[in-house]
Coordinates of C-alpha atoms and ligand atoms in Angstrom, one line a residue:
M7 CA 109.7 -69.2 -22.8
K8 CA 109.9 -67.2 -25.4
A9 CA 108.7 -70.3 -27.8
M10 CA 105.9 -70.8 -25.7
T11 CA 104.7 -66.9 -26.1
K12 CA 105.0 -67.2 -29.6
C13 CA 103.2 -70.3 -29.8
L14 CA 100.4 -69.0 -27.8
R15 CA 100.1 -66.1 -29.8
L16 CA 100.0 -68.0 -33.1
A17 CA 97.3 -70.4 -31.2
S18 CA 94.9 -67.2 -30.2
L19 CA 94.9 -66.4 -34.0
F20 CA 93.3 -69.8 -34.5
V21 CA 90.9 -70.1 -31.6
L22 CA 88.3 -67.7 -33.4
F23 CA 87.9 -70.5 -36.1
L24 CA 88.9 -73.6 -34.7
G25 CA 88.3 -73.3 -31.1
T26 CA 90.3 -76.7 -30.2
Q27 CA 93.7 -76.1 -31.3
A28 CA 96.4 -75.8 -28.5
C29 CA 100.2 -75.8 -28.4
T30 CA 101.5 -79.1 -28.5
T31 CA 104.7 -80.5 -27.0
I32 CA 107.3 -82.2 -29.0
P33 CA 108.0 -85.7 -27.8
G34 CA 111.4 -85.8 -26.5
T35 CA 112.0 -82.3 -25.8
N36 CA 110.6 -79.7 -23.6
K37 CA 109.6 -77.5 -26.7
H38 CA 106.1 -76.3 -27.5
A39 CA 105.1 -75.9 -30.9
F40 CA 101.5 -74.4 -32.3
L41 CA 100.6 -77.3 -34.9
V42 CA 97.1 -77.5 -36.6
T43 CA 98.0 -81.0 -38.3
S44 CA 98.3 -84.3 -36.5
P45 CA 101.9 -86.2 -37.1
E46 CA 99.9 -88.7 -39.1
E47 CA 98.5 -85.9 -41.7
E48 CA 102.0 -84.6 -41.9
A49 CA 103.4 -87.9 -42.6
K50 CA 100.8 -88.5 -45.3
M51 CA 101.5 -85.2 -46.6
G52 CA 105.3 -86.0 -46.5
N53 CA 104.7 -89.5 -48.4
S54 CA 102.8 -88.0 -51.1
A55 CA 105.4 -85.1 -52.0
Y56 CA 108.2 -87.8 -51.4
R57 CA 106.6 -90.0 -54.3
E58 CA 106.0 -86.9 -56.5
I59 CA 109.7 -86.0 -56.4
L60 CA 111.0 -89.5 -56.7
N61 CA 108.6 -89.9 -59.7
K62 CA 110.5 -86.9 -61.4
E63 CA 114.0 -87.7 -60.1
K64 CA 116.5 -90.5 -61.3
E65 CA 117.6 -92.8 -58.3
S66 CA 121.4 -93.5 -58.4
T67 CA 122.6 -96.8 -59.4
N68 CA 125.9 -96.2 -57.3
L69 CA 125.4 -99.6 -55.2
R70 CA 128.4 -98.5 -52.8
D71 CA 127.2 -95.0 -52.0
K72 CA 123.7 -96.3 -51.6
K73 CA 124.6 -98.7 -49.0
I74 CA 126.4 -96.2 -47.1
L75 CA 123.5 -93.7 -47.1
L76 CA 121.2 -96.7 -45.8
R77 CA 123.7 -97.5 -43.1
V78 CA 124.3 -93.9 -41.9
G79 CA 120.6 -93.2 -42.3
N80 CA 119.5 -96.2 -40.1
R81 CA 122.0 -95.2 -37.5
I82 CA 120.7 -91.8 -37.1
A83 CA 116.9 -92.8 -37.2
Q84 CA 117.8 -95.3 -34.7
V85 CA 118.9 -92.8 -32.3
A86 CA 115.9 -90.2 -33.4
E87 CA 113.6 -93.2 -32.8
A88 CA 114.7 -93.9 -29.4
R89 CA 114.5 -90.4 -28.3
H90 CA 111.4 -89.1 -29.8
Q91 CA 109.4 -92.3 -30.1
L92 CA 108.4 -91.3 -33.8
G93 CA 107.1 -94.8 -35.4
F94 CA 108.4 -93.2 -38.8
K95 CA 108.3 -95.5 -41.8
W96 CA 112.0 -94.4 -42.8
E97 CA 113.2 -94.5 -46.3
F98 CA 116.7 -93.3 -47.7
K99 CA 116.8 -92.7 -51.5
L100 CA 120.2 -91.4 -53.1
I101 CA 119.1 -89.2 -56.1
E102 CA 121.5 -88.6 -59.3
S103 CA 121.5 -84.9 -59.4
K104 CA 124.2 -81.9 -60.2
Q105 CA 122.1 -80.3 -57.3
P106 CA 123.8 -80.3 -53.9
N107 CA 120.8 -81.0 -51.6
A108 CA 119.3 -83.4 -49.0
F109 CA 116.0 -83.3 -47.0
C110 CA 113.9 -85.3 -44.8
L111 CA 109.9 -85.1 -45.1
P112 CA 107.8 -85.8 -42.1
G113 CA 107.4 -89.7 -41.6
G114 CA 110.8 -90.2 -42.2
K115 CA 111.3 -89.9 -46.0
V116 CA 114.6 -89.0 -46.7
A117 CA 116.6 -88.0 -50.1
V118 CA 120.2 -87.2 -50.4
Y119 CA 121.5 -86.0 -53.9
T120 CA 124.8 -87.4 -55.4
E121 CA 126.4 -83.8 -55.8
I122 CA 126.3 -83.1 -51.9
L123 CA 128.2 -86.4 -51.3
K124 CA 131.2 -84.7 -52.9
I125 CA 131.2 -82.0 -50.5
M126 CA 130.4 -84.3 -47.7
Q127 CA 133.5 -86.4 -48.5
N128 CA 133.0 -88.9 -45.7
E129 CA 130.1 -90.7 -43.8
A130 CA 130.9 -88.4 -40.9
A131 CA 129.5 -85.1 -42.8
L132 CA 126.8 -87.2 -44.3
A133 CA 125.8 -88.1 -40.6
M134 CA 125.8 -84.3 -39.6
V135 CA 123.6 -83.6 -42.7
L136 CA 121.1 -86.4 -42.2
G137 CA 120.9 -85.4 -38.6
H138 CA 120.1 -82.1 -39.4
E139 CA 117.4 -82.8 -41.9
V140 CA 116.0 -85.6 -39.8
A141 CA 115.8 -83.2 -36.7
H142 CA 113.5 -80.7 -39.1
A143 CA 111.1 -83.6 -39.2
T144 CA 111.6 -85.2 -35.7
L145 CA 110.9 -81.6 -34.3
R146 CA 108.0 -81.2 -36.6
H147 CA 109.4 -77.9 -38.4
G148 CA 107.4 -78.7 -41.6
G149 CA 104.0 -78.9 -39.4
Q150 CA 104.8 -75.6 -37.9
R151 CA 105.4 -74.0 -41.0
I152 CA 102.2 -75.1 -42.3
A153 CA 100.4 -73.9 -39.1
Q154 CA 102.1 -70.3 -39.6
N155 CA 101.3 -70.3 -43.3
M156 CA 97.6 -71.1 -42.3
A157 CA 97.4 -68.6 -39.5
V158 CA 98.8 -65.9 -41.9
S159 CA 96.8 -66.6 -44.9
G160 CA 93.4 -67.5 -42.9
L161 CA 91.6 -70.9 -43.4
V162 CA 91.7 -71.3 -47.1
G163 CA 94.9 -73.2 -47.2
G164 CA 93.6 -75.2 -44.2
A165 CA 90.7 -76.6 -46.0
A166 CA 92.7 -77.2 -49.0
L167 CA 95.4 -79.3 -46.6
A168 CA 92.7 -81.1 -44.6
G169 CA 93.3 -85.0 -44.2
G170 CA 96.6 -84.4 -45.8
F171 CA 95.0 -84.6 -49.3
I172 CA 96.3 -81.5 -51.4
K173 CA 94.4 -81.4 -55.0
D174 CA 95.3 -77.6 -55.6
R175 CA 98.8 -77.7 -57.6
Q176 CA 99.7 -74.3 -56.0
V177 CA 98.8 -75.3 -52.4
R178 CA 100.6 -78.6 -52.9
Q179 CA 103.7 -76.9 -53.8
V180 CA 103.7 -74.6 -51.0
A181 CA 103.0 -77.7 -48.7
I182 CA 106.0 -79.5 -50.1
S183 CA 107.9 -76.3 -49.8
A184 CA 106.8 -75.9 -46.1
L185 CA 107.6 -79.5 -45.4
G186 CA 111.0 -78.8 -46.3
A187 CA 111.7 -80.2 -49.8
G188 CA 111.4 -76.7 -51.6
A189 CA 114.6 -76.7 -53.5
T190 CA 113.8 -79.6 -55.4
I191 CA 110.7 -78.1 -56.8
G192 CA 112.1 -74.5 -57.2
L193 CA 110.1 -73.0 -54.6
I194 CA 112.4 -72.1 -51.6
L195 CA 111.1 -71.5 -48.3
P196 CA 113.8 -71.4 -45.7
F197 CA 113.3 -72.6 -42.2
S198 CA 113.2 -69.9 -39.7
R199 CA 116.6 -69.0 -38.0
S200 CA 115.5 -70.6 -34.8
N201 CA 114.4 -73.7 -36.5
E202 CA 117.6 -74.0 -38.3
S203 CA 119.8 -73.5 -34.8
E204 CA 117.5 -76.2 -33.6
A205 CA 118.0 -78.5 -36.2
D206 CA 121.9 -78.0 -35.7
A207 CA 121.8 -78.8 -32.2
F208 CA 119.6 -82.0 -32.5
G209 CA 121.3 -83.1 -35.7
L210 CA 124.6 -82.9 -34.2
E211 CA 123.4 -84.8 -31.1
Y212 CA 122.2 -87.5 -33.2
A213 CA 125.2 -87.7 -35.4
A214 CA 127.6 -88.1 -32.2
E215 CA 125.4 -90.4 -30.6
A216 CA 125.4 -92.6 -33.8
G217 CA 129.0 -92.6 -33.6
Y218 CA 130.2 -90.0 -35.9
D219 CA 132.8 -87.6 -35.2
P220 CA 131.0 -84.3 -34.5
R221 CA 134.1 -82.1 -35.3
E222 CA 133.6 -82.8 -38.9
A223 CA 130.6 -80.6 -38.9
L224 CA 132.6 -77.6 -39.0
N225 CA 135.0 -79.0 -41.7
F226 CA 132.0 -79.9 -43.9
W227 CA 130.1 -76.1 -43.4
K228 CA 133.5 -74.6 -44.4
R229 CA 133.6 -77.1 -47.7
M230 CA 130.0 -76.0 -48.3
S231 CA 130.6 -72.4 -48.2
E232 CA 133.3 -72.6 -50.4
S233 CA 131.6 -74.6 -52.9
G234 CA 130.2 -73.4 -56.2
G235 CA 132.4 -70.3 -56.5
N236 CA 130.6 -67.5 -57.5
K237 CA 127.4 -69.3 -58.0
P238 CA 126.8 -71.0 -54.3
P239 CA 124.4 -74.0 -54.3
E240 CA 120.7 -73.7 -53.5
F241 CA 121.3 -75.6 -50.1
L242 CA 123.3 -72.5 -48.9
S243 CA 120.4 -70.4 -49.6
T244 CA 118.4 -72.0 -47.0
H245 CA 121.4 -73.0 -44.8
P246 CA 123.7 -70.1 -44.5
A247 CA 127.0 -71.0 -43.4
D248 CA 127.8 -67.7 -41.8
A249 CA 129.7 -66.6 -38.7
S250 CA 126.7 -67.1 -36.4
R251 CA 126.0 -70.6 -37.4
I252 CA 129.6 -71.5 -37.2
Q253 CA 129.8 -70.0 -33.6
N254 CA 126.7 -71.9 -32.8
L255 CA 128.1 -75.0 -33.9
E256 CA 131.7 -74.4 -31.8
A257 CA 129.9 -74.0 -28.7
L258 CA 127.4 -77.1 -29.3
L259 CA 130.6 -79.2 -30.1
K260 CA 131.5 -79.3 -26.3
E261 CA 128.1 -80.0 -25.5
V262 CA 128.1 -83.4 -27.7
E263 CA 131.3 -84.6 -26.8
P264 CA 130.4 -86.7 -24.1
L265 CA 127.8 -88.2 -26.5
Y266 CA 130.5 -89.2 -29.0
L267 CA 132.6 -90.6 -26.2
N268 CA 130.1 -93.1 -25.2
S269 CA 129.0 -93.7 -28.8
P270 CA 130.5 -96.9 -31.0
K271 CA 133.0 -94.3 -32.4
Y272 CA 133.3 -94.7 -36.3
G273 CA 135.3 -91.6 -36.5
L274 CA 134.8 -90.2 -40.1
G275 CA 133.7 -93.5 -41.4
E276 CA 134.4 -94.2 -45.0
K277 CA 135.3 -91.8 -47.6
L278 CA 132.8 -90.9 -50.2
Ligands
ZN328 ZN1 117.9 -76.7 -42.2

């Protein structure tokens, strides 16, 4: 109900300008969101941001890790597709980088950075992170943030984003960041706390249903919060592993247990 009220409040800001915008139901959920872009426009923006990032980054040559990423990614994608009927054109790239990071852009464009594999240590933790990042895309959190940014800044951003084609460099950077790949371009816009909890909940369900032991989520967040010594990784600034996240995850673990029990049960999978 709270989400619906917020949605209507944001939508009302737009009625004056556009008249036709409404709250959209997210397929496969009972959630409503205020959106001004279509899934196709978001996917187009996601794809162009993805190409831009891949052009700048170096793809890993580690065939074993790439194979594992593809395997886990496809399992998560299958669960997400069955639940939300997305029709995404999924891609999974392993990027060689000292920065522990991972993201999924609208349309199913996923990147995992080699450094975060060291903290994951196994396939199950990779499945949790992929599940979380994929959930941001399936629940259209990037699209929601674009709509919020536009509602706050008026229609200037809207005109610049129309049709999923962004010419202005600054607007493009804000869009990339709004879609969820901020850390890669040094412009960090964390998702809201409620979007983060939602991504945790759905992500954990995807991972458990795909066959990965959900209990590893807690171990992963513990390792993540301990990594980097007195210089914590950027991933933590957008995904704080604090007491409230850990508490929420503990409560969620009980809920996802039946999903894991009915899954193919890969346990922790292979070591990374
Ligand atoms: Zn997140």
